[in-house]
Structures are given as C-alpha cells and as structure tokens.
C-alpha cells in the first residue's frame, strides 16, 4: 500500500468531511443528554441490576449485558390460586434490585436505547469515530510536529473529561496514572508511526492488541492458556500473525520492497502499550464499575500531561513560526484552520465523546457482540484514509486487513463454541466409521 502526498484539492475537501462528521456526532451527543433514563426497561420487562463495566480504548471489551436474555424473565409469575387472566396487583411495584418502567414515561431517546438496533448503531458510530483518528492524525502530523499535534488533541480531550476527575477513588489514582503512562506511550508511538506510515496500516497493526491482553492474563494473572482452555486466543493469535505477515512482508511496509520499517514497529508498540493500559484499568473497574469514566479521565489527563512535556522538550518551540503550531495559534492562523478542525475533532469527538458514548452504549450490548462491532474500526480507518488522504490499496492490504479483523472476531468466541464444533466433527467421524 502506498500513500500519496496530500495535494491542495484533497486538503481543501477536508473541512467539508469534518463538518459533516461533526454534525453527526453532535446529534449523537444530544441523544445522550438523559443517560439515566436510557438504562430503564419497557413495561413488563424487568431485570436484576448489574454493575457498569469499563469502556476500553481499544476493542478489548469485558462488560456483561444488562438486558435479560432469558425469555422467562419476560413471563409474569402467576400464583396457583390466581386467575391467569388477571394482572398481578403489584405489577408496577419496585422490588429490591429490580427496575420497572412505564412505556408512557419513556422518551424517544429511551425507546431507541432500549431497542435492539439503537445501542448497536451507537456502538458502530463509536467505531467509526475511532477510525477517523488515523487519517486525521496523519493530516496533523504532516502539518505539525507530532508532539504539537498530540498535546493539542489531548489537552482538549482532558478538559472535556475533567468533570469526572473528582470522582476517582484515592486508592486508584496511582494505578490510573500508571495506566495513563502506558496509554500516553501508545499515542506517542501512534503519532510517530503516522509520520511515514500509511494510516490504514497503522490501524490494522494496532489490532495486534487482541493477542497481547491474553498474554498478560497468562503471565500476570496465571490464567490457563492451553489450546483446550483458550482455543479462541490461539486462533486469534495465528490469524493476527498471518495478517501482520501479509501486510508487512508482501510489499505493504516499505514501498518497493517487503519488510518491517520503523513506523510499522511503532504501530505494533502502540498495540502493546494500549493493551497494557487497558489491562491495568480493567483491574480497577472490575472491582468498582462506577469508576469507569473517572479512571478514563485520569488516563486521558495523564496522556495530555505527557504530551505537553513531549512538546516542551521536542525542540520546535522557539523556531520561526512556532506560534502558529500551538493550540491558540492554530485558530488564529487562517492557513492552519484545517489542521485546527482535525485537532478539535480528534480531541473532542473521537476521543472524549467516543469514550463516553462507548461506556454508555455497552450497557445494552453483549460483550462478544460489542467486540465484533468495535473491531470494524480498521475498516473505517482505511475508508477515511482513502477519502481524506487518497491512499490506495493493494491485494496484500485487503488480505492482511481481513485477517486482522478475523483475529478480532475470533477472540470474541468462547471455548464452548469450539467444543460444540469438535463434538459435531467427532460425531461425523463416528458416522463415517459405522458406514464403513
């Protein structure tokens, strides 16, 4: 895959895409102004309240579904001495740990979020927003030093999530900062990789996180990692290695010759750092699910601090015209307005707002299904890279990218799925043996 230089026509077209995407994100933001009601159930549907779970920076999700999946939960209990045609008198009475609602009290937003498609469409929009980070990050890194682009982006994101900082538990501050340091390193590696590596390649290589988190669980948590215990992890690892090999060794890494360049190594480093940060964060949120957004806000604030330190020590300050590279200068210099739009989008929309929307929509989507939806992020990144940057794709990109996506989806499977497949295969072999 090769990346064409951004010409003037393409650069002028960027603001229109940003304005359209901003309008779409604004509509989604308005749709979440009453999140407390969105978690309520329609009439006659009840469920035992379960805690919130962490929203991930990547597609590694571990939140249990909050909606009942058992049809028995929808059938009202009828006593033996009660006429089955009569409704129980206490139908709308609240019980401990059970939430009941009335259809008449639900707004349009509540009904959409309690529907089947509503939260799934919102989660797909989050994957789309995340996908814009790569091409817009490439635009920023070609117009600004990578440190300036990162500091501006995460300063805005940190300010947007700052209201949640005060809610962090004291015992989690240190671990949240540590997780933020890994996340910051991942974003620094991503910014540097986007300087000379196609945005779609950086995104696809970032999917290598699907095998790093299970490795951390094996070495840190001592979880069993045999093929029998974790077949989905082994399958995901094989697909991931094959995908990286096709992307990097078949002409995708260095134009004109196969091989892994510095940008590709940095793209793999981002996956390792992001996964480690997520691994640490989920340790905290697993014990206290209400700390999901506070922990995320501390991680983003830490990333902003590291990015600002990087910008101060990078050496571009003091050079001629450096004022226009700062966050205020981007808005004051007419020639940098396009870059300013990219900074605002990546900081507010595809970072802070996406974190919130992801945490909000994950309450109503099963974890395996959510993982598959969020694993479409590289596809969105590749599409936006083609539109905004004019990147072209070769056969190795389609095959390698497909293998990376398949690895993400395979990692969402459960061992029981493989066990059922093996039983079916064994039964077929037995039938063939009997026929002989």
Short mmCIF file of C-alpha atoms in Angstrom, two decimals:
data_model
loop_
_atom_site.label_atom_id
_atom_site.label_comp_id
_atom_site.label_asym_id
_atom_site.label_seq_id
_atom_site.Cartn_x
_atom_site.Cartn_y
_atom_site.Cartn_z
CA UNK A 1 0.00 0.00 0.00
CA UNK A 2 1.29 3.41 -0.86
CA UNK A 3 0.26 6.77 0.49
CA UNK A 4 0.04 9.65 -1.96
CA UNK A 5 1.12 13.09 -0.81
CA UNK A 6 -1.81 15.27 0.23
CA UNK A 7 -2.46 17.70 -2.61
CA UNK A 8 -4.23 21.03 -2.38
CA UNK A 9 -7.51 19.73 -3.75
CA UNK A 10 -7.67 16.99 -1.16
CA UNK A 11 -6.72 19.31 1.68
CA UNK A 12 -9.46 21.78 0.70
CA UNK A 13 -12.01 18.99 0.77
CA UNK A 14 -11.19 18.00 4.32
CA UNK A 15 -13.23 20.66 6.16
CA UNK A 16 -16.47 19.54 4.48
CA UNK A 17 -15.97 15.98 5.73
CA UNK A 18 -15.11 17.27 9.18
CA UNK A 19 -18.21 19.50 9.26
CA UNK A 20 -20.47 16.61 8.20
CA UNK A 21 -18.94 14.25 10.73
CA UNK A 22 -19.17 16.94 13.45
CA UNK A 23 -22.88 17.41 12.71
CA UNK A 24 -23.45 13.64 13.03
CA UNK A 25 -21.54 13.48 16.31
CA UNK A 26 -23.47 16.48 17.67
CA UNK A 27 -26.74 14.67 17.00
CA UNK A 28 -25.43 11.63 18.85
CA UNK A 29 -24.31 13.82 21.74
CA UNK A 30 -27.79 15.37 22.01
CA UNK A 31 -29.22 11.86 22.10
CA UNK A 32 -27.34 11.12 25.30
CA UNK A 33 -28.47 14.09 27.42
CA UNK A 34 -30.59 11.83 29.66
CA UNK A 35 -28.46 8.69 30.18
CA UNK A 36 -30.15 7.91 33.49
CA UNK A 37 -33.45 7.14 31.76
CA UNK A 38 -31.83 5.24 28.92
CA UNK A 39 -30.98 2.37 31.21
CA UNK A 40 -34.63 1.78 32.11
CA UNK A 41 -36.68 -1.11 30.75
CA UNK A 42 -40.03 -1.00 28.91
CA UNK A 43 -43.22 -2.09 30.68
CA UNK A 44 -43.34 -5.72 31.85
CA UNK A 45 -39.60 -6.09 31.27
CA UNK A 46 -37.51 -6.34 34.36
CA UNK A 47 -34.00 -7.30 35.15
CA UNK A 48 -31.72 -7.56 38.10
CA UNK A 49 -29.50 -4.52 38.16
CA UNK A 50 -25.92 -5.33 37.26
CA UNK A 51 -22.94 -3.00 37.61
CA UNK A 52 -21.41 -0.95 34.85
CA UNK A 53 -18.17 -2.06 33.30
CA UNK A 54 -15.13 -0.40 31.85
CA UNK A 55 -15.14 1.27 28.47
CA UNK A 56 -11.99 0.27 26.62
CA UNK A 57 -9.71 2.41 24.48
CA UNK A 58 -9.43 -0.45 22.09
CA UNK A 59 -11.74 -3.28 21.14
CA UNK A 60 -10.92 -5.41 24.23
CA UNK A 61 -14.37 -5.35 25.93
CA UNK A 62 -15.49 -7.14 29.10
CA UNK A 63 -18.90 -5.72 30.03
CA UNK A 64 -21.79 -8.11 30.79
CA UNK A 65 -25.14 -7.45 29.08
CA UNK A 66 -27.60 -5.60 31.28
CA UNK A 67 -30.71 -6.68 29.39
CA UNK A 68 -32.22 -10.12 30.16
CA UNK A 69 -31.56 -12.75 27.51
CA UNK A 70 -33.79 -15.44 29.09
CA UNK A 71 -37.36 -15.49 27.85
CA UNK A 72 -38.53 -16.50 31.33
CA UNK A 73 -37.71 -13.01 32.55
CA UNK A 74 -40.47 -11.66 30.34
CA UNK A 75 -43.18 -14.02 31.68
CA UNK A 76 -45.02 -12.70 34.79
CA UNK A 77 -45.33 -15.13 37.68
CA UNK A 78 -48.88 -16.40 38.30
CA UNK A 79 -49.81 -17.96 41.62
CA UNK A 80 -51.77 -21.21 41.62
CA UNK A 81 -54.78 -19.53 43.20
CA UNK A 82 -54.83 -16.57 40.88
CA UNK A 83 -56.92 -16.22 37.76
CA UNK A 84 -54.40 -16.24 34.89
CA UNK A 85 -56.42 -13.61 33.05
CA UNK A 86 -55.90 -11.12 35.90
CA UNK A 87 -52.79 -9.00 36.16
CA UNK A 88 -50.93 -9.07 39.48
CA UNK A 89 -51.82 -6.08 41.62
CA UNK A 90 -48.18 -5.35 42.39
CA UNK A 91 -47.09 -5.37 38.77
CA UNK A 92 -45.55 -1.91 38.92
CA UNK A 93 -44.22 -2.11 42.46
CA UNK A 94 -40.46 -1.77 42.72
CA UNK A 95 -38.56 -4.70 44.18
CA UNK A 96 -35.03 -4.75 45.54
CA UNK A 97 -32.55 -4.92 42.68
CA UNK A 98 -35.31 -4.78 40.03
CA UNK A 99 -36.10 -1.82 37.78
CA UNK A 100 -39.53 -1.42 36.21
CA UNK A 101 -40.74 1.35 33.93
CA UNK A 102 -43.86 2.53 32.19
CA UNK A 103 -43.93 2.98 28.42
CA UNK A 104 -45.67 6.35 28.81
CA UNK A 105 -42.72 7.72 30.80
CA UNK A 106 -40.13 6.79 28.15
CA UNK A 107 -38.87 9.49 25.82
CA UNK A 108 -37.89 8.83 22.21
CA UNK A 109 -34.24 8.53 23.24
CA UNK A 110 -35.14 5.98 25.93
CA UNK A 111 -37.12 3.88 23.48
CA UNK A 112 -34.29 3.94 20.94
CA UNK A 113 -31.68 2.91 23.51
CA UNK A 114 -33.95 0.13 24.80
CA UNK A 115 -34.46 -1.18 21.28
CA UNK A 116 -32.30 -3.83 19.64
CA UNK A 117 -30.72 -1.62 16.96
CA UNK A 118 -30.33 1.60 18.97
CA UNK A 119 -27.26 0.79 21.11
CA UNK A 120 -25.69 -1.25 18.31
CA UNK A 121 -25.89 1.64 15.86
CA UNK A 122 -24.40 3.91 18.51
CA UNK A 123 -21.55 1.45 19.10
CA UNK A 124 -20.90 1.24 15.35
CA UNK A 125 -20.75 5.04 15.30
CA UNK A 126 -18.11 4.91 18.04
CA UNK A 127 -16.04 2.52 15.90
CA UNK A 128 -16.45 4.96 13.01
CA UNK A 129 -15.28 7.87 15.18
CA UNK A 130 -12.26 5.91 16.35
CA UNK A 131 -11.44 5.15 12.73
CA UNK A 132 -11.14 8.87 11.94
CA UNK A 133 -8.24 9.20 14.39
CA UNK A 134 -5.77 7.64 11.97
CA UNK A 135 -6.25 9.72 8.79
CA UNK A 136 -6.82 12.94 10.73
CA UNK A 137 -3.78 12.14 12.87
CA UNK A 138 -1.78 11.73 9.68
CA UNK A 139 -3.00 15.14 8.47
CA UNK A 140 -1.95 16.76 11.75
CA UNK A 141 1.44 15.04 11.79
CA UNK A 142 2.21 16.24 8.25
CA UNK A 143 1.39 19.86 9.18
CA UNK A 144 2.68 19.93 12.77
CA UNK A 145 5.36 18.25 14.83
CA UNK A 146 3.92 15.02 16.24
CA UNK A 147 4.34 16.36 19.78
CA UNK A 148 2.38 19.53 18.97
CA UNK A 149 -0.48 17.57 17.42
CA UNK A 150 -0.69 15.15 20.36
CA UNK A 151 -0.52 17.85 23.03
CA UNK A 152 -3.28 19.91 21.39
CA UNK A 153 -5.53 16.91 20.89
CA UNK A 154 -5.25 15.52 24.41
CA UNK A 155 -5.40 18.90 26.08
CA UNK A 156 -8.89 19.31 24.60
CA UNK A 157 -9.82 15.72 25.45
CA UNK A 158 -8.58 16.11 29.02
CA UNK A 159 -10.58 19.30 29.50
CA UNK A 160 -13.73 17.62 28.18
CA UNK A 161 -13.38 14.69 30.62
CA UNK A 162 -12.18 16.81 33.55
CA UNK A 163 -15.59 16.82 35.34
CA UNK A 164 -15.06 13.12 36.11
CA UNK A 165 -11.64 13.62 37.72
CA UNK A 166 -13.09 14.46 41.13
CA UNK A 167 -14.95 11.13 41.22
CA UNK A 168 -11.80 8.97 41.20
CA UNK A 169 -11.16 6.94 44.36
CA UNK A 170 -7.90 7.84 46.10
CA UNK A 171 -6.62 4.27 46.06
CA UNK A 172 -6.97 4.19 42.26
CA UNK A 173 -5.10 7.40 41.46
CA UNK A 174 -1.68 5.76 41.25
CA UNK A 175 -2.81 2.83 39.11
CA UNK A 176 -4.80 5.15 36.85
CA UNK A 177 -1.72 7.31 36.29
CA UNK A 178 0.32 4.18 35.52
CA UNK A 179 -2.29 3.05 33.01
CA UNK A 180 -2.27 6.56 31.58
CA UNK A 181 1.51 6.41 31.10
CA UNK A 182 1.17 3.26 29.00
CA UNK A 183 -1.67 4.86 27.06
CA UNK A 184 0.39 8.01 26.51
CA UNK A 185 3.30 5.93 25.22
CA UNK A 186 0.89 4.21 22.84
CA UNK A 187 -0.37 7.52 21.47
CA UNK A 188 3.17 8.88 21.13
CA UNK A 189 4.11 5.75 19.16
CA UNK A 190 0.97 6.14 17.05
CA UNK A 191 1.75 9.79 16.26
CA UNK A 192 5.32 8.97 15.24
CA UNK A 193 4.17 6.00 13.17
CA UNK A 194 1.70 8.15 11.22
CA UNK A 195 4.51 10.46 10.08
CA UNK A 196 5.83 8.00 7.47
CA UNK A 197 3.44 5.01 7.59
CA UNK A 198 0.02 4.81 5.86
CA UNK A 199 -2.84 5.43 8.28
CA UNK A 200 -4.65 2.21 7.33
CA UNK A 201 -1.53 0.13 8.03
CA UNK A 202 -1.10 1.74 11.46
CA UNK A 203 -4.73 0.96 12.24
CA UNK A 204 -4.55 -2.67 11.11
CA UNK A 205 -1.32 -3.28 13.05
CA UNK A 206 -2.97 -1.80 16.13
CA UNK A 207 -5.32 -4.79 16.08
CA UNK A 208 -2.41 -6.88 17.38
CA UNK A 209 -3.72 -5.97 20.84
CA UNK A 210 -6.09 -8.95 20.58
CA UNK A 211 -3.20 -11.30 21.46
CA UNK A 212 -1.29 -9.08 23.90
CA UNK A 213 -4.05 -8.86 26.52
CA UNK A 214 -4.40 -12.67 26.76
CA UNK A 215 -0.62 -12.95 27.14
CA UNK A 216 -0.75 -10.50 30.06
CA UNK A 217 -3.52 -12.56 31.63
CA UNK A 218 -1.37 -15.68 31.31
CA UNK A 219 1.83 -14.20 32.77
CA UNK A 220 0.34 -11.81 35.37
CA UNK A 221 -2.92 -13.50 36.39
CA UNK A 222 -1.60 -17.03 35.77
CA UNK A 223 -4.68 -17.91 33.75
CA UNK A 224 -4.51 -21.18 31.78
CA UNK A 225 -3.55 -20.64 28.16
CA UNK A 226 -3.61 -24.14 26.70
CA UNK A 227 -5.38 -24.80 23.42
CA UNK A 228 -8.12 -26.61 25.34
CA UNK A 229 -8.66 -23.72 27.77
CA UNK A 230 -8.34 -20.77 25.34
CA UNK A 231 -8.80 -22.03 21.77
CA UNK A 232 -10.13 -18.66 20.63
CA UNK A 233 -6.94 -16.91 21.76
CA UNK A 234 -4.72 -19.32 19.84
CA UNK A 235 -6.86 -18.94 16.73
CA UNK A 236 -6.78 -15.14 17.07
CA UNK A 237 -3.01 -15.23 17.53
CA UNK A 238 -2.48 -17.33 14.40
CA UNK A 239 -4.74 -15.07 12.32
CA UNK A 240 -3.04 -11.96 13.73
CA UNK A 241 0.46 -13.20 12.90
CA UNK A 242 -0.68 -14.15 9.40
CA UNK A 243 -2.25 -10.72 8.94
CA UNK A 244 0.88 -8.88 10.05
CA UNK A 245 2.97 -11.09 7.77
CA UNK A 246 0.79 -10.37 4.73
CA UNK A 247 0.74 -6.63 5.44
CA UNK A 248 4.45 -6.27 6.10
CA UNK A 249 6.19 -8.93 4.03
CA UNK A 250 4.16 -8.63 0.84
CA UNK A 251 5.01 -5.05 -0.04
CA UNK A 252 2.86 -3.19 2.46
CA UNK A 253 5.53 -1.84 4.77
CA UNK A 254 8.12 -0.30 2.54
CA UNK A 255 7.30 0.88 -0.93
CA UNK A 256 9.05 -1.27 -3.46
CA UNK A 257 10.24 -3.95 -1.03
CA UNK A 258 8.79 -6.03 1.75
CA UNK A 259 9.95 -5.61 5.30
CA UNK A 260 9.14 -4.01 8.61
CA UNK A 261 10.07 -0.34 8.89
CA UNK A 262 10.37 1.90 11.94
CA UNK A 263 6.80 3.15 11.51
CA UNK A 264 5.48 -0.40 11.50
CA UNK A 265 7.43 -1.26 14.65
CA UNK A 266 5.95 1.83 16.33
CA UNK A 267 2.47 0.76 15.20
CA UNK A 268 2.99 -2.60 16.92
CA UNK A 269 4.31 -0.79 20.00
CA UNK A 270 1.07 1.22 20.21
CA UNK A 271 -0.90 -2.04 20.37
CA UNK A 272 1.27 -3.34 23.22
CA UNK A 273 1.01 -0.09 25.20
CA UNK A 274 -2.73 0.34 24.66
CA UNK A 275 -3.38 -3.27 25.72
CA UNK A 276 -1.27 -2.87 28.86
CA UNK A 277 -3.09 0.32 29.81
CA UNK A 278 -6.45 -1.39 29.30
CA UNK A 279 -5.31 -4.41 31.31
CA UNK A 280 -4.42 -2.20 34.30
CA UNK A 281 -7.61 -0.13 34.01
CA UNK A 282 -9.88 -3.15 33.89
CA UNK A 283 -8.34 -4.43 37.13
CA UNK A 284 -9.72 -1.34 38.85
CA UNK A 285 -13.05 -1.12 37.08
CA UNK A 286 -13.79 -4.81 37.65
CA UNK A 287 -13.93 -4.15 41.41
CA UNK A 288 -15.68 -0.77 41.14
CA UNK A 289 -17.63 -0.47 37.85
CA UNK A 290 -18.72 3.07 38.73
CA UNK A 291 -15.08 4.14 38.29
CA UNK A 292 -15.08 3.57 34.51
CA UNK A 293 -15.27 7.22 33.44
CA UNK A 294 -13.17 8.60 36.35
CA UNK A 295 -10.38 6.13 35.54
CA UNK A 296 -10.64 7.02 31.86
CA UNK A 297 -10.47 10.74 32.66
CA UNK A 298 -7.28 10.26 34.71
CA UNK A 299 -5.73 8.23 31.89
CA UNK A 300 -6.55 10.93 29.34
CA UNK A 301 -5.29 13.68 31.67
CA UNK A 302 -2.03 11.75 32.14
CA UNK A 303 -1.72 11.38 28.37
CA UNK A 304 -2.25 15.13 27.98
CA UNK A 305 0.46 15.87 30.57
CA UNK A 306 2.96 13.51 28.91
CA UNK A 307 2.15 15.02 25.51
CA UNK A 308 2.75 18.55 26.80
CA UNK A 309 6.09 17.53 28.32
CA UNK A 310 6.99 15.95 24.99
CA UNK A 311 6.05 19.16 23.16
CA UNK A 312 8.12 21.34 25.53
CA UNK A 313 11.22 19.18 25.06
CA UNK A 314 10.85 18.38 21.36
CA UNK A 315 12.79 21.44 20.21
CA UNK A 316 10.28 23.03 17.84
CA UNK A 317 9.39 25.84 20.24
CA UNK A 318 11.44 28.93 19.51
CA UNK A 319 11.83 28.16 15.82
CA UNK A 320 10.45 30.67 13.27
CA UNK A 321 6.64 30.48 13.12
CA UNK A 322 6.31 28.15 16.09
CA UNK A 323 3.44 30.24 17.50
CA UNK A 324 1.11 29.01 14.75
CA UNK A 325 1.78 25.40 15.84
CA UNK A 326 0.37 25.92 19.33
CA UNK A 327 -3.30 25.29 20.06
CA UNK A 328 -4.28 29.01 20.12
CA UNK A 329 -2.15 29.67 17.04
CA UNK A 330 -3.98 27.03 15.02
CA UNK A 331 -7.21 29.02 15.35
CA UNK A 332 -5.58 32.41 14.75
CA UNK A 333 -3.66 31.44 11.60
CA UNK A 334 -6.06 31.13 8.60
CA UNK A 335 -3.66 28.72 6.89
CA UNK A 336 -3.94 26.30 9.83
CA UNK A 337 -7.73 26.24 10.22
CA UNK A 338 -7.99 22.86 8.50
CA UNK A 339 -5.48 21.38 10.94
CA UNK A 340 -7.31 23.08 13.82
CA UNK A 341 -10.50 21.31 12.75
CA UNK A 342 -8.68 17.97 12.81
CA UNK A 343 -7.33 18.71 16.31
CA UNK A 344 -10.79 19.63 17.61
CA UNK A 345 -12.38 16.54 16.06
CA UNK A 346 -9.80 14.08 17.39
CA UNK A 347 -9.73 15.71 20.83
CA UNK A 348 -13.44 16.23 21.46
CA UNK A 349 -15.35 13.90 19.16
CA UNK A 350 -13.19 10.83 18.55
CA UNK A 351 -11.56 10.77 21.99
CA UNK A 352 -13.57 12.19 24.90
CA UNK A 353 -17.08 11.94 23.38
CA UNK A 354 -16.36 8.49 21.94
CA UNK A 355 -15.18 7.25 25.35
CA UNK A 356 -18.44 8.44 26.89
CA UNK A 357 -20.66 7.05 24.13
CA UNK A 358 -18.87 3.70 24.26
CA UNK A 359 -19.34 3.41 28.01
CA UNK A 360 -22.99 4.44 27.58
CA UNK A 361 -23.89 2.00 24.78
CA UNK A 362 -22.02 -1.00 26.19
CA UNK A 363 -24.65 -1.33 28.90
CA UNK A 364 -27.12 -2.88 26.44
CA UNK A 365 -24.88 -4.94 24.15
CA UNK A 366 -23.37 -8.37 24.98
CA UNK A 367 -19.55 -8.27 25.20
CA UNK A 368 -18.89 -10.71 22.35
CA UNK A 369 -21.15 -8.78 20.00
CA UNK A 370 -19.65 -5.45 21.10
CA UNK A 371 -16.15 -6.74 20.36
CA UNK A 372 -17.15 -7.66 16.82
CA UNK A 373 -18.76 -4.25 16.24
CA UNK A 374 -15.76 -2.32 17.57
CA UNK A 375 -13.34 -4.48 15.61
CA UNK A 376 -14.61 -2.76 12.44
CA UNK A 377 -12.52 0.29 13.43
CA UNK A 378 -9.67 -0.53 10.97
CA UNK A 379 -12.19 -0.72 8.12
CA UNK A 380 -13.43 2.77 8.94
CA UNK A 381 -9.84 3.98 9.23
CA UNK A 382 -8.97 2.54 5.82
CA UNK A 383 -12.06 4.09 4.26
CA UNK A 384 -11.40 7.54 5.70
CA UNK A 385 -7.72 7.27 4.73
CA UNK A 386 -8.78 6.60 1.15
CA UNK A 387 -11.21 9.54 1.12
CA UNK A 388 -9.17 12.14 3.00
CA UNK A 389 -5.62 11.16 2.09
CA UNK A 390 -6.06 9.44 -1.25
CA UNK A 391 -4.38 6.27 -0.02
CA UNK A 392 -4.50 3.33 -2.43
CA UNK A 393 -4.77 -0.33 -1.51
CA UNK A 394 -3.19 -3.47 -2.87
CA UNK A 395 -4.26 -7.08 -2.61
CA UNK A 396 -1.98 -7.58 0.40
CA UNK A 397 -3.85 -4.82 2.23
CA UNK A 398 -7.23 -6.45 1.68
CA UNK A 399 -5.98 -9.91 2.66
CA UNK A 400 -3.87 -8.75 5.61
CA UNK A 401 -6.54 -6.39 6.90
CA UNK A 402 -9.16 -9.11 6.60
CA UNK A 403 -7.00 -11.50 8.63
CA UNK A 404 -6.53 -8.87 11.36
CA UNK A 405 -10.29 -8.30 11.55
CA UNK A 406 -10.87 -12.05 11.64
CA UNK A 407 -8.46 -12.23 14.59
CA UNK A 408 -10.53 -9.65 16.49
CA UNK A 409 -13.74 -11.55 15.81
CA UNK A 410 -12.20 -14.92 16.68
CA UNK A 411 -11.10 -13.54 20.04
CA UNK A 412 -14.74 -12.81 20.91
CA UNK A 413 -15.68 -16.51 20.68
CA UNK A 414 -15.99 -18.78 23.71
CA UNK A 415 -14.42 -22.21 24.30
CA UNK A 416 -17.89 -23.78 24.21
CA UNK A 417 -18.22 -22.78 20.55
CA UNK A 418 -15.11 -24.79 19.71
CA UNK A 419 -16.21 -27.69 21.90
CA UNK A 420 -19.53 -27.90 20.06
CA UNK A 421 -17.67 -27.86 16.75
CA UNK A 422 -15.33 -30.63 17.89
CA UNK A 423 -18.26 -32.75 19.11
CA UNK A 424 -20.02 -32.33 15.79
CA UNK A 425 -16.85 -33.28 13.94
CA UNK A 426 -16.38 -36.35 16.17
CA UNK A 427 -19.97 -37.45 15.57
CA UNK A 428 -19.48 -37.13 11.81
CA UNK A 429 -16.30 -39.23 12.01
CA UNK A 430 -18.15 -41.87 14.04
CA UNK A 431 -20.96 -42.00 11.48
CA UNK A 432 -18.47 -42.45 8.65
CA UNK A 433 -16.71 -45.22 10.58
CA UNK A 434 -20.01 -47.05 11.10
CA UNK A 435 -20.88 -46.77 7.42
CA UNK A 436 -17.60 -48.46 6.53
#
